[in-house]
Amino acid sequence: MNRELFINKQEKKVQIALVEDNELVELHEHSQQQQYVVGDIFFARVARVMPSLDAAFVFTGIRQQEGFLHYTDLGKNFKTYKKILKNNLTQNKTVFLLDDVAIEPEIDKAGKIEEQVRNTEYLLVQVLKEPIGKKGARLSCEISIAGKYMVLMPVSNQLSVSKKIGDKDEKDRLKKIVTTFKPKNFGLIVRTAAEGITEKELKKDLENLLDKWKTILLNAQNASYPEKVHSEAGLANTLIRDNLSNEFSKIVCNDTALFDNIKKTLAQSANQNARVVELHKGKEPLFDKYGLTLELKLLFGRKVNLSSGAHLIIEQTEAMHVIDVNSGGKTANKNQQSTALTTNVESAYEIARQLRLRDLGGIIVIDFIDLHDAEKRDILFRKMKDAMKPDKARHTILPITKFGLMQITRQRVRKEVNITTTELCPLCHGTGSVRSTLLILDDIEKDVEYLFNKMNFKQLHIKMHPFVHAYLTYGIWNQRRQWAWKYKKQITINSDEMLGITDYRFYDETMHEIIM
């Protein structure tokens, strides 16, 4: 697969576009003032324990909002976490290796938040989901620190290898290697990027992760509440790190500092070639040069066209996203159901791309073209699952109902991306409606009467939209002739394509505009 990454740094925001096989599949945006917080760890304090929600609100300082910590996000070893933090806050010596730490009993899965957490208590919390709108960040006390090849989980004995590594022998090799040096009371998840990596590189990655864990505890020891004690890499570096198992063919950015940082990151990777990084220096904007600006405008509209002539309509409601599949100009042939299946399958792959591109989350309901055959519905269901495989966000896909509806739930950790592709209508001003044509004609006649009878004009010229002009001049006894007969004055009507359908202008006999 040909993978390209484009990083466009502007004055107020950074845009990061991921392109796979010449198709834009992901777009990430964040402002220069906005800190990248998913995965960040904070030394925070409990603001309020809410037994009715079985949760606590914790103040981390992010956007001056209180984060949300549910009981299920405390982690089964929450008591041990609290003990480690307390010991490091009250002792001069930081204990970061957990060989001699006595593991406390696990908390009850059916327990209550008030049994474990108290108001004003200090905690180490990690951000699972960014604040979205008025909702604060989703927090967890189960800390995990991501490296290039592994994820370190303090106070855990888990050892697992990524399911995406398909070769069983390779999985066994990695598990055997990691078992030999896994620290006591630390869990490890071997990432997909570790495939083919040597024992030396894996050990080096673990050493870096343990150094980060030590730094977190030291920072917490010296922190003043609230304070960030560990920060994830920038969004660009995080994307690269999470995609290290898939080699990039090109990475282009327009910022020198980012260029140097990314090149340094790739130079340390066994899977990547730092030479693929390019610095864009031209006067032409980066996204314009590679055709991304136009593609964004085309892909983020309410209507998304498909190559076959079919199209999608994507609507957002308060509770969910709704996607309607339309056959468009495609005509039904003798095998209408086969055509419907072909269109639905094409739509499934585009829908999967749109979910990643816009980062749509929550409940998504898709109204496919009706398929009467259960076997064809099953084919479409499998194709949808295949299309969603590259999506790293957790998702669940339900089979198509007899009404042709498919339901998908998809995790969202950041605010969805939205590119404005519409402008305010100059006629309706965003209301969606304009005055009736009959009322417009009534307005014109009132002005004609006023100008002839009150202002004593002898002759009038009127310019208006071609549609209205055609209506007023149609037929022998048309509206223009009726006004001329009624007021016994000369009236000339001309069309002007530059005028809106509800606009008109009056001029005197010397063609000077009459301001009404």
mmCIF file with all atom_site columns, N, CA and C in Angstrom, residues 168-223:
data_model
loop_
_atom_site.group_PDB
_atom_site.id
_atom_site.type_symbol
_atom_site.label_atom_id
_atom_site.label_alt_id
_atom_site.label_comp_id
_atom_site.label_asym_id
_atom_site.label_entity_id
_atom_site.label_seq_id
_atom_site.pdbx_PDB_ins_code
_atom_site.Cartn_x
_atom_site.Cartn_y
_atom_site.Cartn_z
_atom_site.occupancy
_atom_site.B_iso_or_equiv
_atom_site.pdbx_formal_charge
_atom_site.auth_seq_id
_atom_site.auth_comp_id
_atom_site.auth_asym_id
_atom_site.auth_atom_id
_atom_site.pdbx_PDB_model_num
ATOM 1   N N  . LYS A 1 168 ? 2.262  -16.835 13.127 1.00 0.00 ? 168 LYS A N  1
ATOM 2   C CA . LYS A 1 168 ? 2.279  -17.420 14.470 1.00 0.00 ? 168 LYS A CA 1
ATOM 3   C C  . LYS A 1 168 ? 3.704  -17.572 14.995 1.00 0.00 ? 168 LYS A C  1
ATOM 4   N N  . ASP A 1 169 ? 4.630  -17.981 14.129 1.00 0.00 ? 169 ASP A N  1
ATOM 5   C CA . ASP A 1 169 ? 6.019  -18.145 14.567 1.00 0.00 ? 169 ASP A CA 1
ATOM 6   C C  . ASP A 1 169 ? 6.616  -16.819 15.023 1.00 0.00 ? 169 ASP A C  1
ATOM 7   N N  . GLU A 1 170 ? 6.276  -15.738 14.318 1.00 0.00 ? 170 GLU A N  1
ATOM 8   C CA . GLU A 1 170 ? 6.771  -14.423 14.700 1.00 0.00 ? 170 GLU A CA 1
ATOM 9   C C  . GLU A 1 170 ? 6.176  -13.979 16.038 1.00 0.00 ? 170 GLU A C  1
ATOM 10  N N  . LYS A 1 171 ? 4.891  -14.267 16.233 1.00 0.00 ? 171 LYS A N  1
ATOM 11  C CA . LYS A 1 171 ? 4.255  -13.922 17.507 1.00 0.00 ? 171 LYS A CA 1
ATOM 12  C C  . LYS A 1 171 ? 4.912  -14.685 18.652 1.00 0.00 ? 171 LYS A C  1
ATOM 13  N N  . ASP A 1 172 ? 5.182  -15.973 18.428 1.00 0.00 ? 172 ASP A N  1
ATOM 14  C CA . ASP A 1 172 ? 5.827  -16.781 19.469 1.00 0.00 ? 172 ASP A CA 1
ATOM 15  C C  . ASP A 1 172 ? 7.236  -16.261 19.752 1.00 0.00 ? 172 ASP A C  1
ATOM 16  N N  . ARG A 1 173 ? 7.959  -15.862 18.702 1.00 0.00 ? 173 ARG A N  1
ATOM 17  C CA . ARG A 1 173 ? 9.318  -15.332 18.877 1.00 0.00 ? 173 ARG A CA 1
ATOM 18  C C  . ARG A 1 173 ? 9.306  -14.072 19.736 1.00 0.00 ? 173 ARG A C  1
ATOM 19  N N  . LEU A 1 174 ? 8.403  -13.150 19.405 1.00 0.00 ? 174 LEU A N  1
ATOM 20  C CA . LEU A 1 174 ? 8.329  -11.894 20.146 1.00 0.00 ? 174 LEU A CA 1
ATOM 21  C C  . LEU A 1 174 ? 7.939  -12.131 21.604 1.00 0.00 ? 174 LEU A C  1
ATOM 22  N N  . LYS A 1 175 ? 6.966  -13.019 21.807 1.00 0.00 ? 175 LYS A N  1
ATOM 23  C CA . LYS A 1 175 ? 6.516  -13.288 23.174 1.00 0.00 ? 175 LYS A CA 1
ATOM 24  C C  . LYS A 1 175 ? 7.637  -13.910 24.005 1.00 0.00 ? 175 LYS A C  1
ATOM 25  N N  . LYS A 1 176 ? 8.407  -14.803 23.371 1.00 0.00 ? 176 LYS A N  1
ATOM 26  C CA . LYS A 1 176 ? 9.512  -15.460 24.069 1.00 0.00 ? 176 LYS A CA 1
ATOM 27  C C  . LYS A 1 176 ? 10.592 -14.465 24.447 1.00 0.00 ? 176 LYS A C  1
ATOM 28  N N  . ILE A 1 177 ? 10.902 -13.551 23.525 1.00 0.00 ? 177 ILE A N  1
ATOM 29  C CA . ILE A 1 177 ? 11.928 -12.542 23.788 1.00 0.00 ? 177 ILE A CA 1
ATOM 30  C C  . ILE A 1 177 ? 11.506 -11.619 24.927 1.00 0.00 ? 177 ILE A C  1
ATOM 31  N N  . VAL A 1 178 ? 10.277 -11.104 24.837 1.00 0.00 ? 178 VAL A N  1
ATOM 32  C CA . VAL A 1 178 ? 9.804  -10.127 25.817 1.00 0.00 ? 178 VAL A CA 1
ATOM 33  C C  . VAL A 1 178 ? 9.692  -10.751 27.204 1.00 0.00 ? 178 VAL A C  1
ATOM 34  N N  . THR A 1 179 ? 9.339  -12.035 27.251 1.00 0.00 ? 179 THR A N  1
ATOM 35  C CA . THR A 1 179 ? 9.219  -12.713 28.539 1.00 0.00 ? 179 THR A CA 1
ATOM 36  C C  . THR A 1 179 ? 10.533 -12.699 29.310 1.00 0.00 ? 179 THR A C  1
ATOM 37  N N  . THR A 1 180 ? 11.644 -12.749 28.598 1.00 0.00 ? 180 THR A N  1
ATOM 38  C CA . THR A 1 180 ? 12.959 -12.819 29.255 1.00 0.00 ? 180 THR A CA 1
ATOM 39  C C  . THR A 1 180 ? 13.339 -11.535 29.981 1.00 0.00 ? 180 THR A C  1
ATOM 40  N N  . PHE A 1 181 ? 12.807 -10.383 29.554 1.00 0.00 ? 181 PHE A N  1
ATOM 41  C CA . PHE A 1 181 ? 13.210 -9.132  30.209 1.00 0.00 ? 181 PHE A CA 1
ATOM 42  C C  . PHE A 1 181 ? 12.039 -8.300  30.729 1.00 0.00 ? 181 PHE A C  1
ATOM 43  N N  . LYS A 1 182 ? 10.843 -8.865  30.757 1.00 0.00 ? 182 LYS A N  1
ATOM 44  C CA . LYS A 1 182 ? 9.696  -8.092  31.272 1.00 0.00 ? 182 LYS A CA 1
ATOM 45  C C  . LYS A 1 182 ? 9.875  -7.833  32.768 1.00 0.00 ? 182 LYS A C  1
ATOM 46  N N  . PRO A 1 183 ? 9.837  -6.565  33.187 1.00 0.00 ? 183 PRO A N  1
ATOM 47  C CA . PRO A 1 183 ? 10.002 -6.254  34.617 1.00 0.00 ? 183 PRO A CA 1
ATOM 48  C C  . PRO A 1 183 ? 8.829  -6.785  35.444 1.00 0.00 ? 183 PRO A C  1
ATOM 49  N N  . LYS A 1 184 ? 9.104  -7.100  36.674 1.00 0.00 ? 184 LYS A N  1
ATOM 50  C CA . LYS A 1 184 ? 8.066  -7.593  37.567 1.00 0.00 ? 184 LYS A CA 1
ATOM 51  C C  . LYS A 1 184 ? 7.021  -6.504  37.832 1.00 0.00 ? 184 LYS A C  1
ATOM 52  N N  . ASN A 1 185 ? 5.770  -6.905  37.808 1.00 0.00 ? 185 ASN A N  1
ATOM 53  C CA . ASN A 1 185 ? 4.625  -6.013  38.069 1.00 0.00 ? 185 ASN A CA 1
ATOM 54  C C  . ASN A 1 185 ? 4.428  -4.939  37.000 1.00 0.00 ? 185 ASN A C  1
ATOM 55  N N  . PHE A 1 186 ? 5.000  -5.179  35.826 1.00 0.00 ? 186 PHE A N  1
ATOM 56  C CA . PHE A 1 186 ? 4.729  -4.327  34.672 1.00 0.00 ? 186 PHE A CA 1
ATOM 57  C C  . PHE A 1 186 ? 4.128  -5.185  33.561 1.00 0.00 ? 186 PHE A C  1
ATOM 58  N N  . GLY A 1 187 ? 3.091  -4.669  32.912 1.00 0.00 ? 187 GLY A N  1
ATOM 59  C CA . GLY A 1 187 ? 2.515  -5.353  31.766 1.00 0.00 ? 187 GLY A CA 1
ATOM 60  C C  . GLY A 1 187 ? 3.093  -4.798  30.473 1.00 0.00 ? 187 GLY A C  1
ATOM 61  N N  . LEU A 1 188 ? 3.117  -5.635  29.436 1.00 0.00 ? 188 LEU A N  1
ATOM 62  C CA . LEU A 1 188 ? 3.637  -5.201  28.142 1.00 0.00 ? 188 LEU A CA 1
ATOM 63  C C  . LEU A 1 188 ? 2.716  -5.689  27.024 1.00 0.00 ? 188 LEU A C  1
ATOM 64  N N  . ILE A 1 189 ? 2.443  -4.798  26.084 1.00 0.00 ? 189 ILE A N  1
ATOM 65  C CA . ILE A 1 189 ? 1.747  -5.167  24.851 1.00 0.00 ? 189 ILE A CA 1
ATOM 66  C C  . ILE A 1 189 ? 2.719  -4.919  23.711 1.00 0.00 ? 189 ILE A C  1
ATOM 67  N N  . VAL A 1 190 ? 3.017  -5.965  22.942 1.00 0.00 ? 190 VAL A N  1
ATOM 68  C CA . VAL A 1 190 ? 3.925  -5.829  21.807 1.00 0.00 ? 190 VAL A CA 1
ATOM 69  C C  . VAL A 1 190 ? 3.117  -5.337  20.606 1.00 0.00 ? 190 VAL A C  1
ATOM 70  N N  . ARG A 1 191 ? 3.525  -4.220  20.044 1.00 0.00 ? 191 ARG A N  1
ATOM 71  C CA . ARG A 1 191 ? 2.783  -3.586  18.957 1.00 0.00 ? 191 ARG A CA 1
ATOM 72  C C  . ARG A 1 191 ? 3.114  -4.229  17.610 1.00 0.00 ? 191 ARG A C  1
ATOM 73  N N  . THR A 1 192 ? 2.266  -3.938  16.628 1.00 0.00 ? 192 THR A N  1
ATOM 74  C CA . THR A 1 192 ? 2.457  -4.467  15.274 1.00 0.00 ? 192 THR A CA 1
ATOM 75  C C  . THR A 1 192 ? 3.799  -4.044  14.690 1.00 0.00 ? 192 THR A C  1
ATOM 76  N N  . ALA A 1 193 ? 4.259  -2.836  15.077 1.00 0.00 ? 193 ALA A N  1
ATOM 77  C CA . ALA A 1 193 ? 5.520  -2.315  14.550 1.00 0.00 ? 193 ALA A CA 1
ATOM 78  C C  . ALA A 1 193 ? 6.722  -3.145  14.966 1.00 0.00 ? 193 ALA A C  1
ATOM 79  N N  . ALA A 1 194 ? 6.554  -4.035  15.982 1.00 0.00 ? 194 ALA A N  1
ATOM 80  C CA . ALA A 1 194 ? 7.676  -4.837  16.468 1.00 0.00 ? 194 ALA A CA 1
ATOM 81  C C  . ALA A 1 194 ? 7.980  -6.032  15.578 1.00 0.00 ? 194 ALA A C  1
ATOM 82  N N  . GLU A 1 195 ? 7.145  -6.285  14.587 1.00 0.00 ? 195 GLU A N  1
ATOM 83  C CA . GLU A 1 195 ? 7.360  -7.450  13.716 1.00 0.00 ? 195 GLU A CA 1
ATOM 84  C C  . GLU A 1 195 ? 8.731  -7.347  13.041 1.00 0.00 ? 195 GLU A C  1
ATOM 85  N N  . GLY A 1 196 ? 9.558  -8.374  13.249 1.00 0.00 ? 196 GLY A N  1
ATOM 86  C CA . GLY A 1 196 ? 10.883 -8.418  12.645 1.00 0.00 ? 196 GLY A CA 1
ATOM 87  C C  . GLY A 1 196 ? 11.949 -7.651  13.406 1.00 0.00 ? 196 GLY A C  1
ATOM 88  N N  . ILE A 1 197 ? 11.608 -7.024  14.525 1.00 0.00 ? 197 ILE A N  1
ATOM 89  C CA . ILE A 1 197 ? 12.560 -6.220  15.296 1.00 0.00 ? 197 ILE A CA 1
ATOM 90  C C  . ILE A 1 197 ? 13.415 -7.125  16.186 1.00 0.00 ? 197 ILE A C  1
ATOM 91  N N  . THR A 1 198 ? 14.670 -6.767  16.352 1.00 0.00 ? 198 THR A N  1
ATOM 92  C CA . THR A 1 198 ? 15.606 -7.565  17.134 1.00 0.00 ? 198 THR A CA 1
ATOM 93  C C  . THR A 1 198 ? 15.385 -7.380  18.637 1.00 0.00 ? 198 THR A C  1
ATOM 94  N N  . GLU A 1 199 ? 15.946 -8.320  19.405 1.00 0.00 ? 199 GLU A N  1
ATOM 95  C CA . GLU A 1 199 ? 15.839 -8.258  20.863 1.00 0.00 ? 199 GLU A CA 1
ATOM 96  C C  . GLU A 1 199 ? 16.488 -6.978  21.402 1.00 0.00 ? 199 GLU A C  1
ATOM 97  N N  . LYS A 1 200 ? 17.601 -6.575  20.794 1.00 0.00 ? 200 LYS A N  1
ATOM 98  C CA . LYS A 1 200 ? 18.293 -5.373  21.238 1.00 0.00 ? 200 LYS A CA 1
ATOM 99  C C  . LYS A 1 200 ? 17.401 -4.141  21.113 1.00 0.00 ? 200 LYS A C  1
ATOM 100 N N  . GLU A 1 201 ? 16.709 -4.013  19.978 1.00 0.00 ? 201 GLU A N  1
ATOM 101 C CA . GLU A 1 201 ? 15.827 -2.860  19.766 1.00 0.00 ? 201 GLU A CA 1
ATOM 102 C C  . GLU A 1 201 ? 14.649 -2.882  20.728 1.00 0.00 ? 201 GLU A C  1
ATOM 103 N N  . LEU A 1 202 ? 14.117 -4.068  20.991 1.00 0.00 ? 202 LEU A N  1
ATOM 104 C CA . LEU A 1 202 ? 12.988 -4.187  21.927 1.00 0.00 ? 202 LEU A CA 1
ATOM 105 C C  . LEU A 1 202 ? 13.413 -3.786  23.337 1.00 0.00 ? 202 LEU A C  1
ATOM 106 N N  . LYS A 1 203 ? 14.600 -4.232  23.752 1.00 0.00 ? 203 LYS A N  1
ATOM 107 C CA . LYS A 1 203 ? 15.095 -3.860  25.078 1.00 0.00 ? 203 LYS A CA 1
ATOM 108 C C  . LYS A 1 203 ? 15.294 -2.346  25.186 1.00 0.00 ? 203 LYS A C  1
ATOM 109 N N  . LYS A 1 204 ? 15.830 -1.764  24.127 1.00 0.00 ? 204 LYS A N  1
ATOM 110 C CA . LYS A 1 204 ? 16.044 -0.315  24.119 1.00 0.00 ? 204 LYS A CA 1
ATOM 111 C C  . LYS A 1 204 ? 14.721 0.435   24.255 1.00 0.00 ? 204 LYS A C  1
ATOM 112 N N  . ASP A 1 205 ? 13.691 -0.073  23.567 1.00 0.00 ? 205 ASP A N  1
ATOM 113 C CA . ASP A 1 205 ? 12.370 0.563   23.657 1.00 0.00 ? 205 ASP A CA 1
ATOM 114 C C  . ASP A 1 205 ? 11.824 0.452   25.076 1.00 0.00 ? 205 ASP A C  1
ATOM 115 N N  . LEU A 1 206 ? 12.023 -0.713  25.722 1.00 0.00 ? 206 LEU A N  1
ATOM 116 C CA . LEU A 1 206 ? 11.567 -0.886  27.100 1.00 0.00 ? 206 LEU A CA 1
ATOM 117 C C  . LEU A 1 206 ? 12.297 0.065   28.039 1.00 0.00 ? 206 LEU A C  1
ATOM 118 N N  . GLU A 1 207 ? 13.600 0.232   27.853 1.00 0.00 ? 207 GLU A N  1
ATOM 119 C CA . GLU A 1 207 ? 14.356 1.159   28.689 1.00 0.00 ? 207 GLU A CA 1
ATOM 120 C C  . GLU A 1 207 ? 13.817 2.579   28.576 1.00 0.00 ? 207 GLU A C  1
ATOM 121 N N  . ASN A 1 208 ? 13.467 2.982   27.356 1.00 0.00 ? 208 ASN A N  1
ATOM 122 C CA . ASN A 1 208 ? 12.883 4.319   27.155 1.00 0.00 ? 208 ASN A CA 1
ATOM 123 C C  . ASN A 1 208 ? 11.546 4.447   27.872 1.00 0.00 ? 208 ASN A C  1
ATOM 124 N N  . LEU A 1 209 ? 10.747 3.397   27.826 1.00 0.00 ? 209 LEU A N  1
ATOM 125 C CA . LEU A 1 209 ? 9.435  3.420   28.489 1.00 0.00 ? 209 LEU A CA 1
ATOM 126 C C  . LEU A 1 209 ? 9.588  3.490   30.003 1.00 0.00 ? 209 LEU A C  1
ATOM 127 N N  . LEU A 1 210 ? 10.536 2.740   30.554 1.00 0.00 ? 210 LEU A N  1
ATOM 128 C CA . LEU A 1 210 ? 10.767 2.787   32.005 1.00 0.00 ? 210 LEU A CA 1
ATOM 129 C C  . LEU A 1 210 ? 11.285 4.158   32.427 1.00 0.00 ? 210 LEU A C  1
ATOM 130 N N  . ASP A 1 211 ? 12.110 4.778   31.580 1.00 0.00 ? 211 ASP A N  1
ATOM 131 C CA . ASP A 1 211 ? 12.580 6.142   31.865 1.00 0.00 ? 211 ASP A CA 1
ATOM 132 C C  . ASP A 1 211 ? 11.409 7.117   31.898 1.00 0.00 ? 211 ASP A C  1
ATOM 133 N N  . LYS A 1 212 ? 10.460 6.929   30.982 1.00 0.00 ? 212 LYS A N  1
ATOM 134 C CA . LYS A 1 212 ? 9.270  7.797   30.964 1.00 0.00 ? 212 LYS A CA 1
ATOM 135 C C  . LYS A 1 212 ? 8.445  7.607   32.238 1.00 0.00 ? 212 LYS A C  1
ATOM 136 N N  . TRP A 1 213 ? 8.293  6.356   32.675 1.00 0.00 ? 213 TRP A N  1
ATOM 137 C CA . TRP A 1 213 ? 7.531  6.071   33.899 1.00 0.00 ? 213 TRP A CA 1
ATOM 138 C C  . TRP A 1 213 ? 8.220  6.733   35.109 1.00 0.00 ? 213 TRP A C  1
ATOM 139 N N  . LYS A 1 214 ? 9.542  6.648   35.160 1.00 0.00 ? 214 LYS A N  1
ATOM 140 C CA . LYS A 1 214 ? 10.280 7.283   36.255 1.00 0.00 ? 214 LYS A CA 1
ATOM 141 C C  . LYS A 1 214 ? 10.085 8.795   36.219 1.00 0.00 ? 214 LYS A C  1
ATOM 142 N N  . THR A 1 215 ? 10.144 9.369   35.033 1.00 0.00 ? 215 THR A N  1
ATOM 143 C CA . THR A 1 215 ? 9.962  10.821  34.886 1.00 0.00 ? 215 THR A CA 1
ATOM 144 C C  . THR A 1 215 ? 8.573  11.250  35.323 1.00 0.00 ? 215 THR A C  1
ATOM 145 N N  . ILE A 1 216 ? 7.579  10.432  35.010 1.00 0.00 ? 216 ILE A N  1
ATOM 146 C CA . ILE A 1 216 ? 6.198  10.737  35.414 1.00 0.00 ? 216 ILE A CA 1
ATOM 147 C C  . ILE A 1 216 ? 6.102  10.842  36.932 1.00 0.00 ? 216 ILE A C  1
ATOM 148 N N  . LEU A 1 217 ? 6.700  9.876   37.640 1.00 0.00 ? 217 LEU A N  1
ATOM 149 C CA . LEU A 1 217 ? 6.642  9.886   39.104 1.00 0.00 ? 217 LEU A CA 1
ATOM 150 C C  . LEU A 1 217 ? 7.429  11.057  39.678 1.00 0.00 ? 217 LEU A C  1
ATOM 151 N N  . LEU A 1 218 ? 8.584  11.371  39.086 1.00 0.00 ? 218 LEU A N  1
ATOM 152 C CA . LEU A 1 218 ? 9.375  12.514  39.545 1.00 0.00 ? 218 LEU A CA 1
ATOM 153 C C  . LEU A 1 218 ? 8.622  13.820  39.329 1.00 0.00 ? 218 LEU A C  1
ATOM 154 N N  . ASN A 1 219 ? 7.994  13.929  38.168 1.00 0.00 ? 219 ASN A N  1
ATOM 155 C CA . ASN A 1 219 ? 7.226  15.142  37.875 1.00 0.00 ? 219 ASN A CA 1
ATOM 156 C C  . ASN A 1 219 ? 6.045  15.289  38.824 1.00 0.00 ? 219 ASN A C  1
ATOM 157 N N  . ALA A 1 220 ? 5.405  14.165  39.147 1.00 0.00 ? 220 ALA A N  1
ATOM 158 C CA . ALA A 1 220 ? 4.269  14.205  40.075 1.00 0.00 ? 220 ALA A CA 1
ATOM 159 C C  . ALA A 1 220 ? 4.742  14.614  41.469 1.00 0.00 ? 220 ALA A C  1
ATOM 160 N N  . GLN A 1 221 ? 5.941  14.148  41.837 1.00 0.00 ? 221 GLN A N  1
ATOM 161 C CA . GLN A 1 221 ? 6.496  14.471  43.158 1.00 0.00 ? 221 GLN A CA 1
ATOM 162 C C  . GLN A 1 221 ? 6.731  15.968  43.312 1.00 0.00 ? 221 GLN A C  1
ATOM 163 N N  . ASN A 1 222 ? 7.118  16.604  42.218 1.00 0.00 ? 222 ASN A N  1
ATOM 164 C CA . ASN A 1 222 ? 7.435  18.035  42.272 1.00 0.00 ? 222 ASN A CA 1
ATOM 165 C C  . ASN A 1 222 ? 6.320  18.920  41.701 1.00 0.00 ? 222 ASN A C  1
ATOM 166 N N  . ALA A 1 223 ? 5.190  18.304  41.364 1.00 0.00 ? 223 ALA A N  1
ATOM 167 C CA . ALA A 1 223 ? 4.125  19.040  40.679 1.00 0.00 ? 223 ALA A CA 1
ATOM 168 C C  . ALA A 1 223 ? 3.302  19.870  41.652 1.00 0.00 ? 223 ALA A C  1
#
